[in-house]
mmCIF file of C-alpha atoms in Angstrom:
data_model
loop_
_atom_site.group_PDB
_atom_site.id
_atom_site.type_symbol
_atom_site.label_atom_id
_atom_site.label_comp_id
_atom_site.label_asym_id
_atom_site.label_seq_id
_atom_site.Cartn_x
_atom_site.Cartn_y
_atom_site.Cartn_z
ATOM 1 C CA UNK A 304 16.572 22.447 20.415
ATOM 2 C CA UNK A 305 16.552 19.065 22.260
ATOM 3 C CA UNK A 306 18.030 16.016 21.418
ATOM 4 C CA UNK A 307 13.991 15.237 21.781
ATOM 5 C CA UNK A 308 12.893 18.696 20.019
ATOM 6 C CA UNK A 309 14.676 17.344 17.156
ATOM 7 C CA UNK A 310 13.749 14.183 16.176
ATOM 8 C CA UNK A 311 9.905 15.831 16.733
ATOM 9 C CA UNK A 312 10.551 18.000 14.897
ATOM 10 C CA UNK A 313 12.525 15.890 11.998
ATOM 11 C CA UNK A 314 9.051 13.097 12.132
ATOM 12 C CA UNK A 315 6.201 16.703 12.132
ATOM 13 C CA UNK A 316 8.141 17.826 8.315
ATOM 14 C CA UNK A 317 7.573 13.800 7.099
ATOM 15 C CA UNK A 318 4.600 13.911 7.540
ATOM 16 C CA UNK A 319 4.864 17.035 5.781
ATOM 17 C CA UNK A 320 4.500 15.416 1.120
ATOM 18 C CA UNK A 321 5.836 17.146 -0.857
ATOM 19 C CA UNK A 322 5.854 19.717 -3.866
ATOM 20 C CA UNK A 323 6.218 17.709 -7.170
ATOM 21 C CA UNK A 324 7.890 20.419 -8.424
ATOM 22 C CA UNK A 325 10.351 19.370 -5.661
ATOM 23 C CA UNK A 326 10.579 16.081 -6.321
ATOM 24 C CA UNK A 327 13.026 13.770 -5.767
ATOM 25 C CA UNK A 328 13.777 13.167 -9.737
ATOM 26 C CA UNK A 329 14.426 9.026 -9.451
ATOM 27 C CA UNK A 330 16.126 6.678 -12.093
ATOM 28 C CA UNK A 331 14.585 5.537 -15.074
ATOM 29 C CA UNK A 332 15.754 1.946 -14.574
ATOM 30 C CA UNK A 333 12.664 -0.343 -12.987
ATOM 31 C CA UNK A 334 13.664 -2.724 -10.004
ATOM 32 C CA UNK A 335 14.600 -6.815 -10.649
ATOM 33 C CA UNK A 336 11.565 -8.714 -9.957
ATOM 34 C CA UNK A 337 11.654 -12.345 -8.189
ATOM 35 C CA UNK A 338 10.622 -15.092 -10.662
ATOM 36 C CA UNK A 339 7.718 -15.879 -8.530
ATOM 37 C CA UNK A 340 6.225 -15.100 -5.238
ATOM 38 C CA UNK A 341 7.834 -16.214 -2.708
ATOM 39 C CA UNK A 342 4.517 -17.879 -1.568
ATOM 40 C CA UNK A 343 1.916 -17.979 -3.606
ATOM 41 C CA UNK A 344 4.502 -19.336 -6.057
ATOM 42 C CA UNK A 345 2.548 -16.372 -9.558
ATOM 43 C CA UNK A 346 3.969 -13.926 -10.893
ATOM 44 C CA UNK A 347 4.339 -10.722 -9.198
ATOM 45 C CA UNK A 348 4.284 -8.693 -12.291
ATOM 46 C CA UNK A 349 1.347 -9.353 -15.403
ATOM 47 C CA UNK A 350 2.723 -9.498 -18.706
ATOM 48 C CA UNK A 351 3.723 -6.893 -21.460
ATOM 49 C CA UNK A 352 0.486 -5.209 -23.207
ATOM 50 C CA UNK A 353 1.620 -4.966 -26.828
ATOM 51 C CA UNK A 354 2.931 -1.369 -26.832
ATOM 52 C CA UNK A 355 5.674 -3.419 -25.164
ATOM 53 C CA UNK A 356 4.260 -1.898 -21.763
ATOM 54 C CA UNK A 357 3.115 -3.150 -18.292
ATOM 55 C CA UNK A 358 0.258 -1.387 -18.404
ATOM 56 C CA UNK A 359 -2.799 -0.317 -16.551
ATOM 57 C CA UNK A 360 -0.067 1.269 -13.842
ATOM 58 C CA UNK A 361 2.574 -0.377 -13.790
ATOM 59 C CA UNK A 362 1.216 -3.540 -12.912
ATOM 60 C CA UNK A 363 1.028 -5.435 -16.088
ATOM 61 C CA UNK A 364 -2.486 -7.455 -17.595
ATOM 62 C CA UNK A 365 -3.837 -10.515 -15.837
ATOM 63 C CA UNK A 366 -5.861 -12.292 -16.856
ATOM 64 C CA UNK A 367 -9.968 -11.151 -17.349
ATOM 65 C CA UNK A 368 -11.601 -12.946 -14.392
ATOM 66 C CA UNK A 369 -8.948 -11.085 -11.811
ATOM 67 C CA UNK A 370 -9.136 -8.131 -10.251
ATOM 68 C CA UNK A 371 -6.995 -6.224 -8.508
ATOM 69 C CA UNK A 372 -6.028 -3.067 -6.024
ATOM 70 C CA UNK A 373 -2.966 -1.285 -4.312
ATOM 71 C CA UNK A 374 -4.026 -1.538 -0.737
ATOM 72 C CA UNK A 375 -0.957 1.488 1.968
ATOM 73 C CA UNK A 376 -2.062 0.732 5.320
ATOM 74 C CA UNK A 377 1.363 1.376 7.297
ATOM 75 C CA UNK A 378 4.462 -0.561 6.530
ATOM 76 C CA UNK A 379 4.022 -2.990 4.154
ATOM 77 C CA UNK A 380 6.070 -6.180 5.406
ATOM 78 C CA UNK A 381 3.612 -6.858 7.132
ATOM 79 C CA UNK A 382 0.011 -5.359 5.670
ATOM 80 C CA UNK A 383 1.375 -7.449 2.314
ATOM 81 C CA UNK A 384 1.693 -10.833 4.785
ATOM 82 C CA UNK A 385 -1.457 -9.915 5.061
ATOM 83 C CA UNK A 386 -3.227 -10.580 2.190
ATOM 84 C CA UNK A 387 -1.020 -13.384 0.773
ATOM 85 C CA UNK A 388 -2.012 -15.276 3.760
ATOM 86 C CA UNK A 389 -6.450 -14.385 2.328
ATOM 87 C CA UNK A 390 -7.720 -17.378 0.308
ATOM 88 C CA UNK A 391 -8.378 -15.729 -3.345
ATOM 89 C CA UNK A 392 -5.354 -13.656 -3.638
ATOM 90 C CA UNK A 393 -3.215 -14.574 -6.374
ATOM 91 C CA UNK A 394 -0.416 -12.511 -6.026
ATOM 92 C CA UNK A 395 0.737 -9.826 -3.966
ATOM 93 C CA UNK A 396 4.207 -7.684 -4.099
ATOM 94 C CA UNK A 397 4.788 -4.438 -2.087
ATOM 95 C CA UNK A 398 5.759 -1.175 -3.920
ATOM 96 C CA UNK A 399 5.147 2.785 -3.020
ATOM 97 C CA UNK A 400 2.256 4.102 -4.738
ATOM 98 C CA UNK A 401 0.455 8.397 -4.826
ATOM 99 C CA UNK A 402 3.659 9.758 -5.340
ATOM 100 C CA UNK A 403 6.117 11.008 -7.694
ATOM 101 C CA UNK A 404 9.187 9.572 -8.301
ATOM 102 C CA UNK A 405 9.907 7.054 -11.239
ATOM 103 C CA UNK A 406 11.059 4.198 -9.689
ATOM 104 C CA UNK A 407 11.922 5.120 -5.801
ATOM 105 C CA UNK A 408 14.442 3.126 -3.245
ATOM 106 C CA UNK A 409 13.426 2.590 -0.373
ATOM 107 C CA UNK A 410 16.005 4.363 1.261
ATOM 108 C CA UNK A 411 14.707 7.536 -1.432
ATOM 109 C CA UNK A 412 11.234 6.832 0.222
ATOM 110 C CA UNK A 413 11.547 7.222 3.759
ATOM 111 C CA UNK A 414 12.795 10.486 3.562
ATOM 112 C CA UNK A 415 9.819 11.334 2.683
ATOM 113 C CA UNK A 416 10.866 13.484 -0.413
ATOM 114 C CA UNK A 417 9.266 11.135 -3.076
ATOM 115 C CA UNK A 418 5.290 11.911 -1.584
ATOM 116 C CA UNK A 419 5.011 7.870 -2.373
ATOM 117 C CA UNK A 420 3.393 5.631 0.067
ATOM 118 C CA UNK A 421 4.415 1.915 0.813
ATOM 119 C CA UNK A 422 1.758 -0.307 -0.462
ATOM 120 C CA UNK A 423 0.849 -3.665 -1.567
ATOM 121 C CA UNK A 424 -0.506 -4.681 -5.118
ATOM 122 C CA UNK A 425 -3.214 -6.849 -4.508
ATOM 123 C CA UNK A 426 -5.276 -9.152 -7.492
ATOM 124 C CA UNK A 427 -7.810 -11.475 -6.408
ATOM 125 C CA UNK A 428 -10.260 -13.980 -7.118
ATOM 126 C CA UNK A 429 -13.309 -11.865 -7.457
ATOM 127 C CA UNK A 430 -15.228 -15.479 -7.529
ATOM 128 C CA UNK A 431 -13.137 -15.974 -4.791
ATOM 129 C CA UNK A 432 -13.000 -13.555 -2.511
ATOM 130 C CA UNK A 433 -14.886 -10.199 -3.644
ATOM 131 C CA UNK A 434 -13.107 -6.274 -3.504
ATOM 132 C CA UNK A 435 -15.707 -5.737 -0.258
ATOM 133 C CA UNK A 436 -13.907 -8.565 1.700
ATOM 134 C CA UNK A 437 -10.429 -7.347 1.403
ATOM 135 C CA UNK A 438 -11.458 -3.522 2.295
ATOM 136 C CA UNK A 439 -13.179 -4.750 5.241
ATOM 137 C CA UNK A 440 -9.205 -7.105 6.056
ATOM 138 C CA UNK A 441 -8.075 -3.375 4.761
ATOM 139 C CA UNK A 442 -9.972 -1.217 6.728
ATOM 140 C CA UNK A 443 -9.793 -3.111 10.909
ATOM 141 C CA UNK A 444 -5.946 -4.687 10.127
ATOM 142 C CA UNK A 445 -5.010 -0.862 10.300
ATOM 143 C CA UNK A 446 -6.245 2.323 12.245
ATOM 144 C CA UNK A 447 -7.213 4.405 9.155
ATOM 145 C CA UNK A 448 -8.219 7.694 11.688
ATOM 146 C CA UNK A 449 -3.481 8.539 11.736
ATOM 147 C CA UNK A 450 -2.835 11.061 9.272
ATOM 148 C CA UNK A 451 -0.095 10.213 7.829
ATOM 149 C CA UNK A 452 1.259 7.038 10.690
ATOM 150 C CA UNK A 453 0.921 4.141 11.182
ATOM 151 C CA UNK A 454 1.328 3.659 14.887
ATOM 152 C CA UNK A 455 5.265 4.610 16.016
ATOM 153 C CA UNK A 456 5.702 4.664 12.332
ATOM 154 C CA UNK A 457 5.676 8.025 10.891
ATOM 155 C CA UNK A 458 5.805 9.765 7.561
ATOM 156 C CA UNK A 459 4.131 10.642 4.319
ATOM 157 C CA UNK A 460 4.940 6.822 3.270
ATOM 158 C CA UNK A 461 2.619 5.374 6.534
ATOM 159 C CA UNK A 462 -0.303 6.519 5.082
ATOM 160 C CA UNK A 463 -3.634 5.187 4.527
ATOM 161 C CA UNK A 464 -4.176 4.934 1.662
ATOM 162 C CA UNK A 465 -6.122 2.938 -1.414
ATOM 163 C CA UNK A 466 -6.185 2.859 -4.794
ATOM 164 C CA UNK A 467 -8.718 1.407 -8.242
ATOM 165 C CA UNK A 468 -8.497 0.077 -11.003
ATOM 166 C CA UNK A 469 -12.078 1.734 -12.311
ATOM 167 C CA UNK A 470 -14.614 4.112 -10.955
ATOM 168 C CA UNK A 471 -16.479 1.758 -9.924
ATOM 169 C CA UNK A 472 -13.814 0.513 -7.704
ATOM 170 C CA UNK A 473 -12.901 3.704 -6.329
ATOM 171 C CA UNK A 474 -16.913 4.131 -5.254
ATOM 172 C CA UNK A 475 -17.014 0.840 -3.906
ATOM 173 C CA UNK A 476 -14.358 1.227 -1.865
ATOM 174 C CA UNK A 477 -16.201 4.655 -0.473
ATOM 175 C CA UNK A 478 -18.598 3.799 0.447
ATOM 176 C CA UNK A 479 -17.032 0.523 2.392
ATOM 177 C CA UNK A 480 -14.635 3.813 4.210
ATOM 178 C CA UNK A 481 -17.864 5.900 4.554
ATOM 179 C CA UNK A 482 -19.788 2.341 5.950
ATOM 180 C CA UNK A 483 -16.975 2.263 8.782
ATOM 181 C CA UNK A 484 -16.379 5.676 10.041
ATOM 182 C CA UNK A 485 -19.382 5.807 12.449
ATOM 183 C CA UNK A 486 -18.290 2.557 13.611
ATOM 184 C CA UNK A 487 -15.123 4.368 14.404
ATOM 185 C CA UNK A 488 -16.396 8.046 15.716
ATOM 186 C CA UNK A 489 -19.080 5.971 18.345
ATOM 187 C CA UNK A 490 -15.601 4.174 20.055
ATOM 188 C CA UNK A 491 -13.874 6.992 20.000
ATOM 189 C CA UNK A 492 -11.879 7.467 16.686
ATOM 190 C CA UNK A 493 -11.637 10.429 14.832
ATOM 191 C CA UNK A 494 -12.137 10.815 10.877
ATOM 192 C CA UNK A 495 -11.200 7.925 8.028
ATOM 193 C CA UNK A 496 -7.671 9.271 6.794
ATOM 194 C CA UNK A 497 -7.659 7.259 3.577
ATOM 195 C CA UNK A 498 -6.815 8.470 0.537
ATOM 196 C CA UNK A 499 -8.774 7.304 -2.460
ATOM 197 C CA UNK A 500 -8.450 7.771 -5.955
ATOM 198 C CA UNK A 501 -7.652 5.838 -8.872
ATOM 199 C CA UNK A 502 -4.101 4.900 -9.210
ATOM 200 C CA UNK A 503 -3.935 6.542 -12.431
ATOM 201 C CA UNK A 504 -4.910 9.845 -10.064
ATOM 202 C CA UNK A 505 -2.413 9.791 -7.356
ATOM 203 C CA UNK A 506 0.937 11.328 -7.779
ATOM 204 C CA UNK A 507 2.407 9.445 -10.921
ATOM 205 C CA UNK A 508 -0.419 7.788 -11.347
ATOM 206 C CA UNK A 509 1.439 4.200 -11.205
ATOM 207 C CA UNK A 510 2.917 1.608 -8.529
ATOM 208 C CA UNK A 511 6.927 1.423 -8.500
ATOM 209 C CA UNK A 512 7.689 -2.273 -7.651
ATOM 210 C CA UNK A 513 9.993 -2.280 -4.743
ATOM 211 C CA UNK A 514 13.270 -3.685 -3.966
ATOM 212 C CA UNK A 515 13.687 -7.826 -3.482
ATOM 213 C CA UNK A 516 14.769 -7.677 -0.930
ATOM 214 C CA UNK A 517 11.224 -6.344 0.670
ATOM 215 C CA UNK A 518 9.270 -9.324 -1.943
ATOM 216 C CA UNK A 519 7.694 -11.402 0.748
ATOM 217 C CA UNK A 520 9.978 -10.094 3.518
ATOM 218 C CA UNK A 521 8.052 -12.017 6.646
ATOM 219 C CA UNK A 522 8.601 -15.099 4.827
ATOM 220 C CA UNK A 523 12.177 -14.433 4.286
ATOM 221 C CA UNK A 524 11.694 -13.581 7.560
ATOM 222 C CA UNK A 525 9.350 -14.749 9.602
ATOM 223 C CA UNK A 526 10.535 -12.743 12.750
ATOM 224 C CA UNK A 527 10.741 -9.488 11.454
ATOM 225 C CA UNK A 528 8.813 -5.754 12.287
ATOM 226 C CA UNK A 529 5.709 -5.872 11.651
ATOM 227 C CA UNK A 530 3.404 -2.943 12.338
ATOM 228 C CA UNK A 531 0.049 -3.534 12.859
ATOM 229 C CA UNK A 532 -1.692 -0.549 14.355
ATOM 230 C CA UNK A 533 -5.400 -1.841 14.661
ATOM 231 C CA UNK A 534 -7.733 -0.481 16.337
ATOM 232 C CA UNK A 535 -9.791 -3.826 17.262
ATOM 233 C CA UNK A 536 -13.245 -2.878 15.902
ATOM 234 C CA UNK A 537 -15.050 -5.277 13.126
ATOM 235 C CA UNK A 538 -15.578 -3.971 9.965
ATOM 236 C CA UNK A 539 -19.781 -3.374 9.523
ATOM 237 C CA UNK A 540 -22.023 -5.988 7.387
ATOM 238 C CA UNK A 541 -24.017 -3.701 4.422
ATOM 239 C CA UNK A 542 -27.274 -3.130 5.766
#
């Protein structure tokens, strides 16, 4: 087998979701977090619940006036940068979601043996920016038809996903995907492959924060890597 063939075979393996029973064991210890967002100056995580945990889904409690969604659209460095610049977004953080390994490291996620996708927590004020507007930015900032990859980044960690914190937000996300699908099809793209569900129903049901070095990475490294396999299409307005 040639070197090229070996590389392609390894890439194919990384595009297959791991069985939960075969996922890496991870660890109980959570990743440490910076005291505040490097750009927005807000916490990356909400407050602890009266029960002593960070419900819902590991992100903690936020002001009742705020909403949150977890988005995966390829390498999380560039996705986070897009959303911290969006007016009305209060905080963002990068992490891992949709898989099974508790508190994985970046290196573990890169093996495709955790089931996680690189994800971005977006906390926003619905009075300033709607979920509809956030979804429009999400769907047009990557290619949601590329299954288990974005551009040259290949593997389950790069799959497109939307994880919500309510049934109504899940339904809204599904409707947004359905509206964008005909636009993609008319331009010659395949079906939308974005995984859409409540976070509680995705893998371990939790957002695991990534290591501090990855938080607001492109703020600290403005010439760093960005992978935006965007289609260049416009998200359709509601009828």
